[in-house]
Short mmCIF file of C-alpha atoms in Angstrom, two decimals:
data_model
loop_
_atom_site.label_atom_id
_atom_site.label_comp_id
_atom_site.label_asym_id
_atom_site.label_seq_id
_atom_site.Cartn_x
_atom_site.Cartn_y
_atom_site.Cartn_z
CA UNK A 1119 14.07 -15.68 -5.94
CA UNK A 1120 16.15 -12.71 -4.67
CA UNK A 1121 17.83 -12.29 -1.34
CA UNK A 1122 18.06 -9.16 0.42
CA UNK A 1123 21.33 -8.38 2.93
CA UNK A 1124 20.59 -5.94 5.49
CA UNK A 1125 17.13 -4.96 5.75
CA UNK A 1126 16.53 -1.99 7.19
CA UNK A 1127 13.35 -0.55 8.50
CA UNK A 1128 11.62 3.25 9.38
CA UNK A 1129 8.47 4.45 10.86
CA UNK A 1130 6.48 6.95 9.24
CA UNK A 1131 3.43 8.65 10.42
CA UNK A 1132 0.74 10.40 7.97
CA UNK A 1133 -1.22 13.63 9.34
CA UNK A 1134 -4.90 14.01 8.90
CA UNK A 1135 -6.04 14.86 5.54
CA UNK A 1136 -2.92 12.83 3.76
CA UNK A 1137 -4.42 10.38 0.91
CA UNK A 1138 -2.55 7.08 2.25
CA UNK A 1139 -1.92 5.57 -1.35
CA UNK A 1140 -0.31 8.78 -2.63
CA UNK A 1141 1.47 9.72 0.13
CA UNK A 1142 3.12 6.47 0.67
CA UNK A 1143 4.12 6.41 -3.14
CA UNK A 1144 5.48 10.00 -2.64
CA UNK A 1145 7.41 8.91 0.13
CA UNK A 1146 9.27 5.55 -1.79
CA UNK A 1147 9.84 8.12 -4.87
CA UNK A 1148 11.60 11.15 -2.40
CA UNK A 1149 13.53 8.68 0.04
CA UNK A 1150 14.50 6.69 -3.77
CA UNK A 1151 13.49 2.91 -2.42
CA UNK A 1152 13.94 0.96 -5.18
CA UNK A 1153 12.57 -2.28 -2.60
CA UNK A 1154 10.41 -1.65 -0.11
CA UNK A 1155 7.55 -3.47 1.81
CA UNK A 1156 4.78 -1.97 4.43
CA UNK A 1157 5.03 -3.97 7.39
CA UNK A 1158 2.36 -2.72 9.43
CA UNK A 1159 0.31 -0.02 9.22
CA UNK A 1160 -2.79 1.11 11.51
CA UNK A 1161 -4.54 4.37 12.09
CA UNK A 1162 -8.10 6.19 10.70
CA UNK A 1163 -9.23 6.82 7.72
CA UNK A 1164 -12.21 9.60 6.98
CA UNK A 1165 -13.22 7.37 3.50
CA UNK A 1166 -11.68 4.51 1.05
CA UNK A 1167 -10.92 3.69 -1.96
CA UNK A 1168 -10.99 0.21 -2.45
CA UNK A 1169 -10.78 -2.31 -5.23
CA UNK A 1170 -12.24 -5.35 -3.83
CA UNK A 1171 -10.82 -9.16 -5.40
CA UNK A 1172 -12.25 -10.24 -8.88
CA UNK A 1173 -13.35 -6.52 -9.84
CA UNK A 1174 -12.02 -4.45 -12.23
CA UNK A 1175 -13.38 -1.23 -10.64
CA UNK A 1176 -13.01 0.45 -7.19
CA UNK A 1177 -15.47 2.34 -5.11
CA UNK A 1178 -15.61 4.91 -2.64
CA UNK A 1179 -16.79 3.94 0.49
CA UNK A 1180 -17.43 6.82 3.44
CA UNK A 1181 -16.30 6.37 6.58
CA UNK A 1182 -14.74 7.11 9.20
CA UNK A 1183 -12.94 3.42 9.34
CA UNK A 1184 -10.10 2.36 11.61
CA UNK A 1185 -7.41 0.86 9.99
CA UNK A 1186 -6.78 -2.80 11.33
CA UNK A 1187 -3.92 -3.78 8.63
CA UNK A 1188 -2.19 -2.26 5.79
CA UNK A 1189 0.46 -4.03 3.79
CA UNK A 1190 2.35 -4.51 0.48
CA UNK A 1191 4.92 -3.18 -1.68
CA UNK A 1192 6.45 -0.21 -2.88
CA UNK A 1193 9.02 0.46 -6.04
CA UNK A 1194 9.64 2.70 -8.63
CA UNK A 1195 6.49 1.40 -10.47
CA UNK A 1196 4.11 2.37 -8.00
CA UNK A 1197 2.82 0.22 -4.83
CA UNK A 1198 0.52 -2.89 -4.36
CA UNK A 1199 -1.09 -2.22 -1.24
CA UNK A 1200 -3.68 -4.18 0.70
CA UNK A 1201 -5.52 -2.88 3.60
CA UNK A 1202 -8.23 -3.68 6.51
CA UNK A 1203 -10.98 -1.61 7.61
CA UNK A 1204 -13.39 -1.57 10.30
CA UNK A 1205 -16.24 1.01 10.35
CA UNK A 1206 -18.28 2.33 13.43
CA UNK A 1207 -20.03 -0.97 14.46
CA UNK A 1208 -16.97 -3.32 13.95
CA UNK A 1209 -17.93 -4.68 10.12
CA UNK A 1210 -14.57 -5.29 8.32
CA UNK A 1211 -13.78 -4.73 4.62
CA UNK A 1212 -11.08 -4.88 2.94
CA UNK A 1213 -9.28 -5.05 -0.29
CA UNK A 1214 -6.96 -3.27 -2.80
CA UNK A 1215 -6.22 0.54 -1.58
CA UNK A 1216 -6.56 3.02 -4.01
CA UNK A 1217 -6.19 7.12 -3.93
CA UNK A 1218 -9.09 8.51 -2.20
CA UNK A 1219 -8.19 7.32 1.26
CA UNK A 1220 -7.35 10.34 3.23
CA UNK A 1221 -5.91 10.23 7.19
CA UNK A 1222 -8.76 10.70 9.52
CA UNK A 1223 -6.94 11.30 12.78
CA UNK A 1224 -3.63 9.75 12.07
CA UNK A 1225 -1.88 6.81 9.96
CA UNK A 1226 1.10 5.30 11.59
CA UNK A 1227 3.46 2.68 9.09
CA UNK A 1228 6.09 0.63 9.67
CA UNK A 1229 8.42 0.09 6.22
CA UNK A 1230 10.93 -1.96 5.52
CA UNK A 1231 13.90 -1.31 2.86
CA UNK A 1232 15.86 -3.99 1.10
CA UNK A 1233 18.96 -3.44 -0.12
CA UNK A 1234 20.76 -4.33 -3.34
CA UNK A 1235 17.17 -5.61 -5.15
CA UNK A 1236 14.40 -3.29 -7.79
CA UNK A 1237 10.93 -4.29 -7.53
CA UNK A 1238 8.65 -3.25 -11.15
CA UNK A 1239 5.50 -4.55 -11.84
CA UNK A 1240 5.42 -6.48 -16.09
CA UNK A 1241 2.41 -8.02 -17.16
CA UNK A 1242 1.86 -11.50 -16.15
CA UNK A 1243 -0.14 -13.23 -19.32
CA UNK A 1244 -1.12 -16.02 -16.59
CA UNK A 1245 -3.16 -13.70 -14.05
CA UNK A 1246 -4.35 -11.09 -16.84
CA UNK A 1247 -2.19 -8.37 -14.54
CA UNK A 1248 1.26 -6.48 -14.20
CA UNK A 1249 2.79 -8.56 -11.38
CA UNK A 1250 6.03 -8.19 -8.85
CA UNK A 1251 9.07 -9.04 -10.66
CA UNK A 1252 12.29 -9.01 -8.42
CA UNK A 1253 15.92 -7.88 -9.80
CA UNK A 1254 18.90 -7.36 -8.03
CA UNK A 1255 20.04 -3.24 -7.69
CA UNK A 1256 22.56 -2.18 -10.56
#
Protein backbone atom coordinates (compact mmCIF):
# COMPACT_ATOMS: atom_id res chain seq x y z
CA UNK A 1 0.00 0.00 0.00
CA UNK A 2 1.19 3.47 -1.12
CA UNK A 3 0.54 6.80 0.50
CA UNK A 4 -0.01 9.85 -1.32
CA UNK A 5 1.13 13.54 0.32
CA UNK A 6 -0.75 16.32 -1.01
CA UNK A 7 -3.53 15.44 -3.13
CA UNK A 8 -4.57 17.80 -5.28
CA UNK A 9 -7.71 18.04 -7.27
CA UNK A 10 -9.21 19.95 -10.78
CA UNK A 11 -12.46 20.18 -12.49
CA UNK A 12 -12.77 19.52 -16.00
CA UNK A 13 -15.72 19.86 -18.19
CA UNK A 14 -16.16 17.88 -21.68
CA UNK A 15 -18.19 19.70 -24.63
CA UNK A 16 -20.78 17.91 -26.61
CA UNK A 17 -19.56 15.52 -29.08
CA UNK A 18 -16.24 14.60 -26.80
CA UNK A 19 -15.95 10.57 -26.48
CA UNK A 20 -15.64 10.56 -22.47
CA UNK A 21 -13.12 7.51 -22.35
CA UNK A 22 -10.74 9.13 -24.85
CA UNK A 23 -10.90 12.39 -23.83
CA UNK A 24 -10.28 11.74 -20.27
CA UNK A 25 -7.19 9.51 -21.26
CA UNK A 26 -6.03 12.47 -23.49
CA UNK A 27 -6.31 14.68 -20.74
CA UNK A 28 -4.04 12.36 -17.93
CA UNK A 29 -1.45 11.89 -21.02
CA UNK A 30 -1.24 16.09 -21.86
CA UNK A 31 -1.46 17.31 -18.09
CA UNK A 32 1.41 14.02 -17.51
CA UNK A 33 -0.61 12.42 -14.27
CA UNK A 34 1.20 9.63 -13.54
CA UNK A 35 -1.78 9.00 -10.43
CA UNK A 36 -4.92 10.09 -10.87
CA UNK A 37 -8.54 9.10 -9.79
CA UNK A 38 -12.15 10.47 -11.15
CA UNK A 39 -13.96 11.55 -8.25
CA UNK A 40 -17.17 12.42 -9.59
CA UNK A 41 -18.37 12.82 -12.74
CA UNK A 42 -22.08 13.60 -14.06
CA UNK A 43 -23.47 15.00 -17.26
CA UNK A 44 -25.23 13.39 -20.75
CA UNK A 45 -24.25 11.14 -22.88
CA UNK A 46 -25.85 10.78 -26.68
CA UNK A 47 -24.77 6.66 -26.58
CA UNK A 48 -22.38 4.09 -24.52
CA UNK A 49 -20.05 1.90 -24.69
CA UNK A 50 -20.17 -0.39 -22.03
CA UNK A 51 -18.58 -3.61 -20.93
CA UNK A 52 -20.91 -4.99 -18.47
CA UNK A 53 -19.25 -7.52 -15.34
CA UNK A 54 -18.38 -11.20 -16.36
CA UNK A 55 -18.27 -10.32 -20.26
CA UNK A 56 -15.55 -10.24 -22.35
CA UNK A 57 -17.24 -7.99 -24.96
CA UNK A 58 -18.86 -4.49 -24.87
CA UNK A 59 -21.86 -3.13 -26.64
CA UNK A 60 -23.20 -0.06 -27.88
CA UNK A 61 -26.13 1.03 -26.35
CA UNK A 62 -28.12 4.38 -27.87
CA UNK A 63 -29.17 6.84 -25.82
CA UNK A 64 -29.46 9.79 -24.79
CA UNK A 65 -28.51 8.68 -20.95
CA UNK A 66 -27.77 10.99 -18.04
CA UNK A 67 -24.82 10.28 -16.33
CA UNK A 68 -25.53 9.49 -12.52
CA UNK A 69 -21.74 8.39 -11.58
CA UNK A 70 -18.49 8.05 -13.23
CA UNK A 71 -15.39 6.90 -11.45
CA UNK A 72 -11.94 5.20 -11.55
CA UNK A 73 -8.46 5.62 -12.44
CA UNK A 74 -6.21 7.13 -14.74
CA UNK A 75 -2.20 6.48 -15.46
CA UNK A 76 0.10 6.20 -18.06
CA UNK A 77 -1.41 2.75 -18.97
CA UNK A 78 -4.68 3.91 -19.80
CA UNK A 79 -7.84 4.33 -17.32
CA UNK A 80 -10.27 1.88 -15.51
CA UNK A 81 -13.37 3.68 -15.51
CA UNK A 82 -16.79 2.76 -14.21
CA UNK A 83 -19.85 4.65 -14.92
CA UNK A 84 -23.84 4.98 -14.24
CA UNK A 85 -26.46 5.61 -16.65
CA UNK A 86 -29.98 6.40 -16.63
CA UNK A 87 -31.99 6.54 -19.91
CA UNK A 88 -35.32 8.47 -20.65
CA UNK A 89 -37.67 6.56 -18.24
CA UNK A 90 -35.20 6.33 -15.24
CA UNK A 91 -33.79 2.46 -15.97
CA UNK A 92 -30.11 2.43 -14.79
CA UNK A 93 -27.18 0.53 -16.36
CA UNK A 94 -24.05 0.52 -15.78
CA UNK A 95 -20.69 -0.99 -16.15
CA UNK A 96 -17.16 -0.69 -17.64
CA UNK A 97 -16.90 2.60 -20.03
CA UNK A 98 -15.44 2.12 -23.15
CA UNK A 99 -14.76 4.60 -26.37
CA UNK A 100 -17.94 5.23 -28.03
CA UNK A 101 -19.46 7.40 -25.35
CA UNK A 102 -19.67 10.82 -26.75
CA UNK A 103 -20.95 14.18 -24.55
CA UNK A 104 -24.55 14.75 -25.21
CA UNK A 105 -25.04 18.18 -23.71
CA UNK A 106 -22.16 18.36 -21.34
CA UNK A 107 -19.82 16.09 -19.00
CA UNK A 108 -18.62 17.76 -15.92
CA UNK A 109 -15.52 15.67 -13.75
CA UNK A 110 -14.02 16.16 -10.76
CA UNK A 111 -10.14 14.53 -10.68
CA UNK A 112 -7.96 14.08 -8.23
CA UNK A 113 -3.94 13.95 -8.59
CA UNK A 114 -1.61 12.15 -6.24
CA UNK A 115 1.63 13.04 -5.90
CA UNK A 116 4.90 11.14 -5.67
CA UNK A 117 3.04 7.52 -6.77
CA UNK A 118 2.70 5.68 -10.83
CA UNK A 119 -0.30 3.71 -11.32
CA UNK A 120 0.22 0.71 -14.50
CA UNK A 121 -1.99 -1.94 -14.97
CA UNK A 122 0.33 -5.99 -15.05
CA UNK A 123 -1.56 -8.98 -15.41
CA UNK A 124 -2.98 -10.45 -12.36
CA UNK A 125 -2.82 -14.52 -12.96
CA UNK A 126 -5.54 -14.61 -10.00
CA UNK A 127 -8.45 -12.51 -11.78
CA UNK A 128 -7.41 -13.56 -15.50
CA UNK A 129 -6.82 -9.47 -15.99
CA UNK A 130 -4.11 -6.60 -16.01
CA UNK A 131 -4.83 -5.08 -12.59
CA UNK A 132 -3.77 -1.61 -10.59
CA UNK A 133 -0.37 -1.94 -9.35
CA UNK A 134 0.81 1.12 -7.20
CA UNK A 135 4.63 2.46 -7.19
CA UNK A 136 5.96 5.36 -5.72
CA UNK A 137 7.09 8.38 -8.54
CA UNK A 138 10.93 8.13 -9.49
Amino acid sequence: MEAAAGLRAFALRLAPGEDLRPALERCARERGLTAAFVLAGIGSLRSAGLRCAGQEQGQQLEGPFEILSLCGSLGPDGAHLHIQLADSSGRCRGGHLLAGSPVFTTAELLIAVLPGLTFGRRFDPQSGYPELFIEPSG
